[in-house]
Structure formats: structure tokens, C-alpha cells
PDB file of C-alpha atoms in Angstrom:
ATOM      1  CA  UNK C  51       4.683  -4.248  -0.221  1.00 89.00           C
ATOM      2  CA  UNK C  52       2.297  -6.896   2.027  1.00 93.00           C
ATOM      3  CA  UNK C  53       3.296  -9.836   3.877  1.00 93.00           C
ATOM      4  CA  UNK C  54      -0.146 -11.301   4.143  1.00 87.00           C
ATOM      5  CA  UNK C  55       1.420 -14.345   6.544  1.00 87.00           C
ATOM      6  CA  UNK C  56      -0.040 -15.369   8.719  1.00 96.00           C
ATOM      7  CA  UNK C  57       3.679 -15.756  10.546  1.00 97.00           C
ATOM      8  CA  UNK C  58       2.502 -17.779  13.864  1.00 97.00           C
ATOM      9  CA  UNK C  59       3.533 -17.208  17.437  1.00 96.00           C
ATOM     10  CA  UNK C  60       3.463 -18.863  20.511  1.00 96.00           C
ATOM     11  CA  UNK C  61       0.675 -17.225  21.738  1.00 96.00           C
ATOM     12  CA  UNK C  62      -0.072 -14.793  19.508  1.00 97.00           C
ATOM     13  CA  UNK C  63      -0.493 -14.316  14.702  1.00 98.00           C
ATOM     14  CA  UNK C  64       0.870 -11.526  12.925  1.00 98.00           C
ATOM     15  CA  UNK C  65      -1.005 -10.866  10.103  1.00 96.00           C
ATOM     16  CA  UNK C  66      -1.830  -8.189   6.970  1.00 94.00           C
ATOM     17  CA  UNK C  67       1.621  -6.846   7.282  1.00 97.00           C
ATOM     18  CA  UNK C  68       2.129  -4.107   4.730  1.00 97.00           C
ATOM     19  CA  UNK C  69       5.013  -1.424   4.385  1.00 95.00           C
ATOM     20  CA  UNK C  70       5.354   1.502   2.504  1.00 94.00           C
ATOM     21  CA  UNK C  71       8.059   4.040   1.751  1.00 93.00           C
ATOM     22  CA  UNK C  72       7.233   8.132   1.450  1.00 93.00           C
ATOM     23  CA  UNK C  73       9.117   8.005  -1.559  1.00 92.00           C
ATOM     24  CA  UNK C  74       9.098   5.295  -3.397  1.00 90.00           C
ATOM     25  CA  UNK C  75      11.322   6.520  -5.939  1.00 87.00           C
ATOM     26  CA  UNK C  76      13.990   7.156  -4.321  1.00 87.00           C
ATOM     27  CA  UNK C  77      14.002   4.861  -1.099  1.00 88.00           C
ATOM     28  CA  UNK C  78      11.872   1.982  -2.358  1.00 87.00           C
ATOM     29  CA  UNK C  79      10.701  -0.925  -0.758  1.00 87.00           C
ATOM     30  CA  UNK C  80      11.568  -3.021   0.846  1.00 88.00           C
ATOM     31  CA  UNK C  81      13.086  -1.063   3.607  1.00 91.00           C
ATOM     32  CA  UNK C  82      12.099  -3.397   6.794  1.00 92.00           C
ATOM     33  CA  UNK C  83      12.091  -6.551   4.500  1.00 90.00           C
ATOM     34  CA  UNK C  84       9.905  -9.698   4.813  1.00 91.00           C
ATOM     35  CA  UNK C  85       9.300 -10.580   8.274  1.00 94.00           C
ATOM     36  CA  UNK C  86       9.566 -14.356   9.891  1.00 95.00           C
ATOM     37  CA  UNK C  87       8.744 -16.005  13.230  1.00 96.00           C
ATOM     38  CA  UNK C  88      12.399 -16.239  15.016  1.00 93.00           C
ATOM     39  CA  UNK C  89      11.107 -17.829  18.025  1.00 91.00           C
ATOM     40  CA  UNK C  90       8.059 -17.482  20.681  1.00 94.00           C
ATOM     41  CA  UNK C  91       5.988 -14.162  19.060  1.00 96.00           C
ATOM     42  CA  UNK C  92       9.468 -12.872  18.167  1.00 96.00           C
ATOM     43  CA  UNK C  93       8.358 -11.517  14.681  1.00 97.00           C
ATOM     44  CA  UNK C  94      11.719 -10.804  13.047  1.00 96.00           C
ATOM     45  CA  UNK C  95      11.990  -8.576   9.882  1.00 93.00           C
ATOM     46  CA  UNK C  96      15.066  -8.643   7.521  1.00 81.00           C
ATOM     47  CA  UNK C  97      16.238  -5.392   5.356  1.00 76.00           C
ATOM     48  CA  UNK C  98      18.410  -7.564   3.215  1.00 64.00           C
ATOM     49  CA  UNK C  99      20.163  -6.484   0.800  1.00 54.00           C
ATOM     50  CA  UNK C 100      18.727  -2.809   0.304  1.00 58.00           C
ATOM     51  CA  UNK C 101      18.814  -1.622   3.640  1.00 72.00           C
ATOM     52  CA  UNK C 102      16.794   1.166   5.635  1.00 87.00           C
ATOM     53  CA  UNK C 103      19.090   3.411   5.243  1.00 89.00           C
ATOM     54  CA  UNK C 104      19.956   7.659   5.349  1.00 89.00           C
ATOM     55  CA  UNK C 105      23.068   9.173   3.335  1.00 84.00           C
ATOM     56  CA  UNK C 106      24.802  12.644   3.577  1.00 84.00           C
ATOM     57  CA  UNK C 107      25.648  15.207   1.671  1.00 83.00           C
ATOM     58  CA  UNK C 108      23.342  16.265   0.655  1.00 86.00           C
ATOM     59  CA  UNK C 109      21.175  16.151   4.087  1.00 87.00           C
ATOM     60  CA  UNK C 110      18.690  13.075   3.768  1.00 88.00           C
ATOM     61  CA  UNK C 111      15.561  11.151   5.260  1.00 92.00           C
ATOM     62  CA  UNK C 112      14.008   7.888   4.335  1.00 92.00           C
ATOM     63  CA  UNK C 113      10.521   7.889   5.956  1.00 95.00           C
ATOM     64  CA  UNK C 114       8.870   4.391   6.242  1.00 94.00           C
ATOM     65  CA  UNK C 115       5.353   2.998   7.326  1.00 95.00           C
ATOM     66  CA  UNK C 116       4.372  -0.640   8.578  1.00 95.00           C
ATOM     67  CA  UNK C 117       0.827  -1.709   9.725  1.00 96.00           C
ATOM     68  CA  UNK C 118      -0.046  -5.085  11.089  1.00 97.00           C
ATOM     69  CA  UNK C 119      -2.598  -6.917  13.066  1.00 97.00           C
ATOM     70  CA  UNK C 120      -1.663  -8.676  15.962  1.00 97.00           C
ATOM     71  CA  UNK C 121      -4.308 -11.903  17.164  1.00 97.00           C
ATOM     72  CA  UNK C 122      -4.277 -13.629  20.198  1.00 97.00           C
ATOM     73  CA  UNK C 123      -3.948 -17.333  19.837  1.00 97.00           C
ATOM     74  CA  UNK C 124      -6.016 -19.001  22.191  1.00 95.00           C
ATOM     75  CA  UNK C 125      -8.224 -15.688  23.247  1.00 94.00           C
ATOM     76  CA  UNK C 126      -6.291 -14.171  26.139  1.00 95.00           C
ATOM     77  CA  UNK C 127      -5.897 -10.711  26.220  1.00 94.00           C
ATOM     78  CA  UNK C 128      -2.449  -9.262  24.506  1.00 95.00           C
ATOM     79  CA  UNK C 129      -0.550  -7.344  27.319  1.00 93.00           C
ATOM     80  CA  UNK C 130       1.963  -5.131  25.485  1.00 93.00           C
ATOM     81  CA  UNK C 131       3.985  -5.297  22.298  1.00 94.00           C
ATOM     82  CA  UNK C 132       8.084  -4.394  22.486  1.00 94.00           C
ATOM     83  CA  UNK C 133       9.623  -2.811  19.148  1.00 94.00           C
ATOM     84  CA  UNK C 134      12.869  -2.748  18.911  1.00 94.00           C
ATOM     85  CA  UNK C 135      15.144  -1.442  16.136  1.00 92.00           C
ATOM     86  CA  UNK C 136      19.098  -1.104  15.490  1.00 92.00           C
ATOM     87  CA  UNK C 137      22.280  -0.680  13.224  1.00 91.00           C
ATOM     88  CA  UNK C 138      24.825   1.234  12.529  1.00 90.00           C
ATOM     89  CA  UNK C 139      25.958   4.397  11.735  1.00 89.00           C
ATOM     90  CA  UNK C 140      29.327   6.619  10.786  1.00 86.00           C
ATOM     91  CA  UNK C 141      30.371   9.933  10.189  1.00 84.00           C
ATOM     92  CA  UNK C 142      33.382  10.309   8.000  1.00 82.00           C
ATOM     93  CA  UNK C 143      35.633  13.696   7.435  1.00 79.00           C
ATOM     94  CA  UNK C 144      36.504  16.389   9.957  1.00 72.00           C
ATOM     95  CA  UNK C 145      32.807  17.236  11.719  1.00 70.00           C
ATOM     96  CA  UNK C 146      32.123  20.909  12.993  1.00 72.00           C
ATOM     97  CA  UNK C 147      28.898  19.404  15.046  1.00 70.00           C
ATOM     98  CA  UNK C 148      26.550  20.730  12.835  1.00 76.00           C
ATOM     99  CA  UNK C 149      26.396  17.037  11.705  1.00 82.00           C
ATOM    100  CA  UNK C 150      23.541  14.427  12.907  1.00 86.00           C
ATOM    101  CA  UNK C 151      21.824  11.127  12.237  1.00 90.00           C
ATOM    102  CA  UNK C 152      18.908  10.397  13.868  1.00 90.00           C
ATOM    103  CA  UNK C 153      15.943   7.680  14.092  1.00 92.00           C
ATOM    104  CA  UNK C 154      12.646   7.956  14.844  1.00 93.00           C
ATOM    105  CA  UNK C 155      10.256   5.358  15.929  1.00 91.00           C
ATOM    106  CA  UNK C 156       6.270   6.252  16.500  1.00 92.00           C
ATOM    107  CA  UNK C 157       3.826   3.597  17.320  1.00 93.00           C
ATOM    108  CA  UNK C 158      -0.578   4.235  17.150  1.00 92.00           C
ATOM    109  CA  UNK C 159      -2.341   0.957  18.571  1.00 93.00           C
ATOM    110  CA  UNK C 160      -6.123   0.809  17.413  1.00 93.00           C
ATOM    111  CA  UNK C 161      -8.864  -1.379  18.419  1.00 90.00           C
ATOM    112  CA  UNK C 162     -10.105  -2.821  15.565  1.00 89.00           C
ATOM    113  CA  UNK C 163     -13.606  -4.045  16.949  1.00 86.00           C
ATOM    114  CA  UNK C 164     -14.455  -0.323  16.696  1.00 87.00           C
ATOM    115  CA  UNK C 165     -11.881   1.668  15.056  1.00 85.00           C
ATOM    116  CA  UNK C 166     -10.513   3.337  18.553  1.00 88.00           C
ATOM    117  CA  UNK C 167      -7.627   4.186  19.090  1.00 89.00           C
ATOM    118  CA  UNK C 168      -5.346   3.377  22.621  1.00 83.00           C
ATOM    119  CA  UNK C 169      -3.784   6.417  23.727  1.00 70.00           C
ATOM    120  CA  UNK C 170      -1.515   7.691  24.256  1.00 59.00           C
ATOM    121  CA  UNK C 171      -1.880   8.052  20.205  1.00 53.00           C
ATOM    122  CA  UNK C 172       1.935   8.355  19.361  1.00 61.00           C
ATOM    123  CA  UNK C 173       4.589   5.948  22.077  1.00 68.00           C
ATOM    124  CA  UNK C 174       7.563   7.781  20.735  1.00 78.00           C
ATOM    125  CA  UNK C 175      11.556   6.591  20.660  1.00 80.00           C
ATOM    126  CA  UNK C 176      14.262   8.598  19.052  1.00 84.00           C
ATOM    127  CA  UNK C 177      17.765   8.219  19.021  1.00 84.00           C
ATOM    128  CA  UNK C 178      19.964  11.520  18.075  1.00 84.00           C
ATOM    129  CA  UNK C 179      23.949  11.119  17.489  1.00 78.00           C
ATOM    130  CA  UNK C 180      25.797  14.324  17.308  1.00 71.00           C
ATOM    131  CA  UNK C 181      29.397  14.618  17.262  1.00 64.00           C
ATOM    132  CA  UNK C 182      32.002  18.018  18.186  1.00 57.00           C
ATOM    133  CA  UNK C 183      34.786  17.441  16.960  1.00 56.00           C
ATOM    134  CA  UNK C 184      35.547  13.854  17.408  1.00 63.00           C
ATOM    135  CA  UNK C 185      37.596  11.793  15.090  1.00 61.00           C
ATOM    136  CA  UNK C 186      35.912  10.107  11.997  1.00 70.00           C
ATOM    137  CA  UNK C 187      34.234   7.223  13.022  1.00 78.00           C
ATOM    138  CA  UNK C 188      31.941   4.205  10.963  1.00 79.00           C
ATOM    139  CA  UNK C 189      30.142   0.914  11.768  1.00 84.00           C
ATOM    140  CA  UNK C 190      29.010   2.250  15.546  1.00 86.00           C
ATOM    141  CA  UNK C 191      26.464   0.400  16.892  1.00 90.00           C
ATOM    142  CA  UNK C 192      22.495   2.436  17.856  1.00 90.00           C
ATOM    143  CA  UNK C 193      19.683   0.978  18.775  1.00 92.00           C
ATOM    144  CA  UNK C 194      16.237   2.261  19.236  1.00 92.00           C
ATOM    145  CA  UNK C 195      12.941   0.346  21.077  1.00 92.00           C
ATOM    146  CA  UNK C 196       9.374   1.471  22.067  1.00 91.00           C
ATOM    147  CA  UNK C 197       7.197  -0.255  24.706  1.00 91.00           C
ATOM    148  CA  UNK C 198       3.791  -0.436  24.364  1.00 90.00           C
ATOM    149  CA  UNK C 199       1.472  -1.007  27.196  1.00 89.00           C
ATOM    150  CA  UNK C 200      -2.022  -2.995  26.975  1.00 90.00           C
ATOM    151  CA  UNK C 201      -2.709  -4.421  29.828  1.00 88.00           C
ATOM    152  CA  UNK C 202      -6.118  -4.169  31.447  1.00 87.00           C
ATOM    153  CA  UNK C 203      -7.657  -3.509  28.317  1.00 89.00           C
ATOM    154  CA  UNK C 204      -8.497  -7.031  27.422  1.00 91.00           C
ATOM    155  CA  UNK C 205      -7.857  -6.814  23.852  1.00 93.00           C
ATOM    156  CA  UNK C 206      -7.418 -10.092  21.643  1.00 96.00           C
ATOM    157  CA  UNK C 207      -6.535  -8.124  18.891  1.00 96.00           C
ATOM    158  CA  UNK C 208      -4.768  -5.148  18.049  1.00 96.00           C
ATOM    159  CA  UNK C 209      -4.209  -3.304  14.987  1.00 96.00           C
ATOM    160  CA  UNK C 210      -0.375  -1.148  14.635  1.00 95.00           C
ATOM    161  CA  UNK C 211       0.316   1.597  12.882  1.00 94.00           C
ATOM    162  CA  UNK C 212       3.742   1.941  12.669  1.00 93.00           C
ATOM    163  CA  UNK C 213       6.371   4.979  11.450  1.00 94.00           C
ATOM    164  CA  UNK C 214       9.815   5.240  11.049  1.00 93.00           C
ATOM    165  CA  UNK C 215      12.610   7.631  10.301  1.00 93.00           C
ATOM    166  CA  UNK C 216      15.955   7.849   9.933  1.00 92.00           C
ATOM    167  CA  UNK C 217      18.100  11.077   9.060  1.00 91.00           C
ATOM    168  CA  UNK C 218      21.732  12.188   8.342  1.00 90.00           C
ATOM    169  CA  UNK C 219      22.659  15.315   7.803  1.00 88.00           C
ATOM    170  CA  UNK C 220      26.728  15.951   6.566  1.00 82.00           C
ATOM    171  CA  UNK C 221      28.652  19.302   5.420  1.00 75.00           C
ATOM    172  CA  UNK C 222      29.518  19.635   1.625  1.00 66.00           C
ATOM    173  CA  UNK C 223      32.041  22.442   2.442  1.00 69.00           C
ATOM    174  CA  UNK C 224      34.224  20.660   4.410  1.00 69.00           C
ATOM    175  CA  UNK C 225      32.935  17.583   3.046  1.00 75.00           C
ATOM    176  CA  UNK C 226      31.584  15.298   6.067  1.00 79.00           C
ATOM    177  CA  UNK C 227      29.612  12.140   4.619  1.00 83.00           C
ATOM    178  CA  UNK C 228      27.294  10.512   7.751  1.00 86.00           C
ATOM    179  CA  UNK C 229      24.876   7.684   7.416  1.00 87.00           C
ATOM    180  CA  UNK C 230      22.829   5.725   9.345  1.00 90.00           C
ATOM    181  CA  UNK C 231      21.540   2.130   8.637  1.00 91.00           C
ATOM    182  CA  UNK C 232      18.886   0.280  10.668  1.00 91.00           C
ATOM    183  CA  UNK C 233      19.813  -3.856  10.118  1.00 91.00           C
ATOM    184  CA  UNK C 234      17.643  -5.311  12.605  1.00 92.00           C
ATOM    185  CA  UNK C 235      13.527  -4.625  12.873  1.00 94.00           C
ATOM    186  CA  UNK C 236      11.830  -6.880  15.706  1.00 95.00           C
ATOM    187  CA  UNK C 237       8.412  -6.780  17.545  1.00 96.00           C
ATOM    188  CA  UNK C 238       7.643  -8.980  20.621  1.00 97.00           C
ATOM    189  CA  UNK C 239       4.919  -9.440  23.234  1.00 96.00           C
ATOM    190  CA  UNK C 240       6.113  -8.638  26.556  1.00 91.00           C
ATOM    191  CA  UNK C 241       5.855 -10.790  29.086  1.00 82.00           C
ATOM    192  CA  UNK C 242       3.074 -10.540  31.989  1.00 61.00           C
ATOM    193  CA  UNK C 243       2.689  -8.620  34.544  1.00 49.00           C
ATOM    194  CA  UNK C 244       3.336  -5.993  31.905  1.00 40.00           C
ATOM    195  CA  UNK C 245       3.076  -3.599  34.945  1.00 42.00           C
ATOM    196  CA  UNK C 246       6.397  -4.482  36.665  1.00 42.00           C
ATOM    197  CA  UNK C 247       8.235  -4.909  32.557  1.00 41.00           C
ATOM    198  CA  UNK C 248       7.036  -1.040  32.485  1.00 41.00           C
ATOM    199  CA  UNK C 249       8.208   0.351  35.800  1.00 39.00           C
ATOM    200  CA  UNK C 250      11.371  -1.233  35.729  1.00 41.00           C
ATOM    201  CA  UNK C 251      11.837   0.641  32.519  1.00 42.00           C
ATOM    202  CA  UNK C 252      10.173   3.893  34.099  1.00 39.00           C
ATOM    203  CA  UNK C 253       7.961   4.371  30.633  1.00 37.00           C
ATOM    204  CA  UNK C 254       4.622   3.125  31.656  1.00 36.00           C
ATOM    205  CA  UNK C 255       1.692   5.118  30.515  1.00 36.00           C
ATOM    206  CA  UNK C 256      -1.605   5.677  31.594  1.00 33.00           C
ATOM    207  CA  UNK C 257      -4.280   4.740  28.185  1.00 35.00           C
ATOM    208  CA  UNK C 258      -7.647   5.592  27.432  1.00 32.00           C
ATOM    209  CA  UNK C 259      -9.435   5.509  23.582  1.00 33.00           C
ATOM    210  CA  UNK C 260     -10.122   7.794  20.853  1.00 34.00           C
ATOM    211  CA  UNK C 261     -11.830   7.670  17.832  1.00 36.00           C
ATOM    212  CA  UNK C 262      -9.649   7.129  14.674  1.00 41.00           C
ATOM    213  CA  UNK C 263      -8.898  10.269  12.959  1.00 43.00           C
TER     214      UNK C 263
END
């Protein structure tokens, strides 16, 4: 499914945004939804009314892919990106712990004057819900957000590769039904100096190129 926008920021344009599902058959598109400027370069995507979404029993994954460029506007460099993800999840019945729901959020950031590649290759996020015994539970709130780091590198234009995951995994003997539902999908630029953003958090990361694979 492509967005071809453009969808205009402040300082920066989104553009050639396409997603794709692992299996389209059973978890089709649109799973992020069609994205819109919310305000600033807050590029803001809505799953409407079929949801990103992971059911149990049986155990279940719904694997998603988004690429997009990312331009500056006026030719300054683009310091970082912030992707942040969230929604809910619940876990209904009497769990014995060997239930879960999980998301997973990868990021790869290439250069596309010459096809490299900003490493580290993979800025990684999960979040991982497990529950021992605890009383049934539904509509708790997760969220999930990756921080990538570009400053220095003086890019005016970045290309994202983008993958997602969510998984719930339930019991059919007892039975135990979990999901997990991401609602929300945004990206940002983060604000300069991207150097302080990054400590404060205590996930800055040292980058250097490689040659797409």
C-alpha cells in the first residue's frame, strides 16, 4: 500500500511511504494506515478501523514493513528521527505465565546519495508483557519508541526502512485468549542538539556506514 504524499513538515517532507504486511492474507493492509502531518514534522499514521493487531489461541504474529524518505526542507542537515508506537493489550482467563505479547520495533537508516547504510544497521525497541498469575486483565496501556541518531552526518535526506512486530501467545488448555493492538504509529525529528535528547535518554550510539546488503 503507498502513500506517495508528499505530507509536509516544518522543516522537513515525508515522502514514497509504502507498507507491506508478511502475510497479506491473513493480516492485510493497512496495518499502520495512511499517514498525515499532525503538527511541526509530526508525521502521524492512523490504523483505523483494521488495526495492527496479534490474537491468541492459537499463538500469533503480524509482521509489518514501512519505508519512507525523509527531505530536509530548506537544506539543513536532519539530526535524528523519534518513532514512537503504542496501544493496548489484555490477557483474559486464568494465565500460568507461559503467556506473552510482545512488540518489536527495528529501524535501518540509508543514505540514499549512495546506497549506505548508517549504522548501527538495526536501532532496536521491544516491549515484552508477561504475566504469573495475575488476574485477567484488558485495555492496558504499552508503548514502544526508538531514537535514531544523525547528527554530524550532514544528511538532507534519509531513506527508512522500517519493521514491526507484534506477538501474543495464549493457552488452549486452560483457555487464556491475549492480544495486543498497536493504535498509535508516529515519527518525529528530534530537536537539536540531538546529543543532549540522546544522553538524557542514555541510548546514544556511535554511527559509521555500510554498504546496502
Amino acid at each position: 500500500m503507498i502513500y506517495p504524499g508528499p505530507f509536509v513538515g516544518s522543516s522537513v517532507t515525508y515522502s514514497n511511504v509504502i507498507e507491506s504486511s508478511a502475510d497479506p492474507i491473513n493480516d492485510p493492509e493497512p496495518l499502520f494506515g495512511p499517514p498525515s502531518i499532525a503538527s511541526g514534522n509530526l508525521l502521524d499514521f492512523d490504523p483505523g478501523v483494521n488495526p495492527f493487531s496479534a490474537d491468541s489461541p492459537p499463538a500469533d504474529t503480524t509482521d509489518g514493513s514501512l519505508t519512507f524518505t525523509v527531505t530536509s526542507n530548506n537544506g539543513d542537515p536532519i539530526p535524528g528521527l523519534f518513532i514512537y508506537e503504542s496501544g493496548d493489550f489484555a490477557m483474559l482467563g486464568l494465565p500460568t505465565g507461559a503467556e506473552f505479547v510482545a512488540s518489536i520495533l527495528s529501524v535501518r537508516v540509508f543514505d540514499p546519495s549512495d546506497d549506505s547504510e548508517i549504522s548501527p544497521p538495526s536501532p532496536l525497541a521491544s516491549v515484552f508483557i508477561e504475566v504469573f498469575d495475575d488476574p485477567p486483565f484488558e485495555g492496558v496501556f504499552w508503548e514502544n519508541s526508538v531514537t535514531v541518531d544523525l547528527s554530524g552526518l550532514g544528511l538532507t535526506e534519509v531513506e527508512i526502512v522500517l519493521n514491526n512486530t507484534l506477538q501474543a501467545v495464549g493457552d488452549l488448555e486452560q483457555p487464556v485468549t491475549t492480544f495486543i493492538r498497536k493504535k498509535d504509529f508516529k515519527v518525529d525529528v528530534i530537536p537539536e542538539p540531538s546529543s543532549a535528547v540522546l544522553l538524557a535518554l542514555g541510548i546514544g550510539a556511535m554511527v559509521t556506514r555500510r554498504r546496502r546488503g
